[in-house]
Amino acid sequence: MGDPKRHRILMVSDFFYPKFGGVENHIYYLSQCLLKLGHKVVVMTHAYGNRSGVRYMTGGLKVYYVPWKPFLMQNTLPTFYGTLPIIRTILIREQISLVHGHQAFSTLCHEALMHARTMGYKVVFTDHSLYGFADVGSIHMNKVLQFTLADVSQAICVSHTSKENTVLRSGLPPEKVYVIPNAVDTAMFKPTAERPSGNEIVIVVISRLVYRKGADLLVEVIPEVCRMYPNIYFKVRFIVGGDGPKRVRLEEMREKHSLQDRVEMLGAVPHARVRSVLISGHIFLNSSLTEAFCIAILEAASCGLLTVSTRVLPDDMIVLAEPDPTDMVQAIKKAMSILPMIDPQDMHNRKLYDWHDVAKRTEIVYDRALKCANQNLLERLSRYLACGAWAGKLFCLVMIIDFLLWRLLQLWKPAEDIEVVPDIVLSHDEDREISQDFQVFNKDHSLR
Amino acid sequence: MTKIQLANLQYLYKHDDCEGPHPLDTHHIVIQQNSARVFLVFLFALLLFINAIYLCLLNVTANSSSRSSKWLGTLGTIFLLSMLSNACLVKSYYGTLIEKESVVIIPSLGVQLEAHYWSGRVVRSFIPIDKILKPVLKENVTPFTCYWSLVLLVRGKKELNLAFE
């Protein structure tokens, strides 16, 4: 703790490994880059099946799998004050200076941020998704978000669209929200030395086959494109990876138009295999109706594919289309005409989104958050009162009870009784030793 | 023979290192009895007792003689049951309350774990040295707290050791 610039961060979310997805990846990569910058990072999430307790990941990343059972869609049961003791214990034993919560849909995140604020810690929140305003679920979620963000030190969104959405939903002043885009692991997503040649053009689609990802649009676009380009001069093939409720519709479409030889359905593709699927294609098609930040497009661009999408990248790397079948067909046609002029290596080398860059920008946000003034309970309560006529008073009541419970906990289990964890720093030699062991294992594998 | 003693509010740690012809390394942890906790348990038991007597007295004075025998029978049962449950409560509390725990390391032979309870019962277990793989500091995470404990990895199974609290 001699270095004043060194932060001690607790990342909290319901979503972390072994579950796989965008938020989980984001937390992991960001934590690794922050560890490389010299900060201390600890992750807290709920237990996944048997995986409960403390685990260590690469680089000394400590993960607490707290044994609270998930009750709905991987979210911990929201008990309001139930998680206060364990969060307090973790904050004290790891000597945390800042709490970073991820994803508005995570109940553990909201509770952790609430308790951290009560105990006087600085808090940063990152929102990864877009939400609506009209349906009952969204209205409730937005109210909860308003409560959490009423008193947050800083907030981060992954794109300008996401910032707009968050600011509108939560009523947060825009000056408090920073935009730091997601990044892609360019070391993993590299184009091949040689593009797949032959007189065929392969269009790759990898996404969850759900309504939100535009699977219904695909059902109309694919037969139309195949009809426009019969196998006379060159072949046009589709590779569809991913699984979901709409898969049945795609299979039906395949049968109906007899496209079995032109449309290949791969099913769910594990993330480790995504690159091998991407490099077998020339064009990447993304038909999402709504997306806060589409990592899939970045991964495709990093592999040197031209993208047809309903979202944004620089103009020469993407062809945009409206979420409408005719428009998408026109966009694919345009993409195929500019395909010969694309150089995959050049696209990969652009280095637009890089995790180290994201980590440095996040560090700036942390510095700003830690500079925020300490406020006592009364000053904070005034912020909650502004949330609404009835909601404001309810939120104030919730925070007052939380404060009282915290004081009670301080009397019952004083902070001096909680043992502080010594910092375990992996020396350079130990790191190399571990990677050497890994290499040996790999060698054995390849020998087999 | 070296003796080290450390104390805090909850625990007292004693270390005896005996060298010479029969070397023996002993570590004791004595739990400082929290008088507040004992007081609370007795208070609770007393309250149950008073409650039972109050019920008895209330119904004996209120009821007429025709039904009094029936009521007396019922109340007597309630009284007895509450006394029994009180006794069980106090006994179980003291039965599980640990007074002192010890680890005796006998070099080249093994490790003996002892737990002395308030009721006078002593539980001992011996682990031969060839069965011990490694002592490990483990972090236990429960839904409400997180604490360290010293664990001996034993060939064949995992075993918990030393301070339970």
mmCIF file of C-alpha atoms in Angstrom, chain B residues 59 92 151 162 165:
data_model
loop_
_atom_site.group_PDB
_atom_site.id
_atom_site.type_symbol
_atom_site.label_atom_id
_atom_site.label_comp_id
_atom_site.label_asym_id
_atom_site.label_seq_id
_atom_site.Cartn_x
_atom_site.Cartn_y
_atom_site.Cartn_z
ATOM 1 C CA ASN B 59 -54.792 -21.084 34.656
ATOM 2 C CA SER B 92 -26.366 -29.565 24.302
ATOM 3 C CA VAL B 151 -6.289 -28.001 7.337
ATOM 4 C CA LEU B 162 -7.667 -26.680 15.120
ATOM 5 C CA GLU B 165 -14.232 -20.730 15.714
#
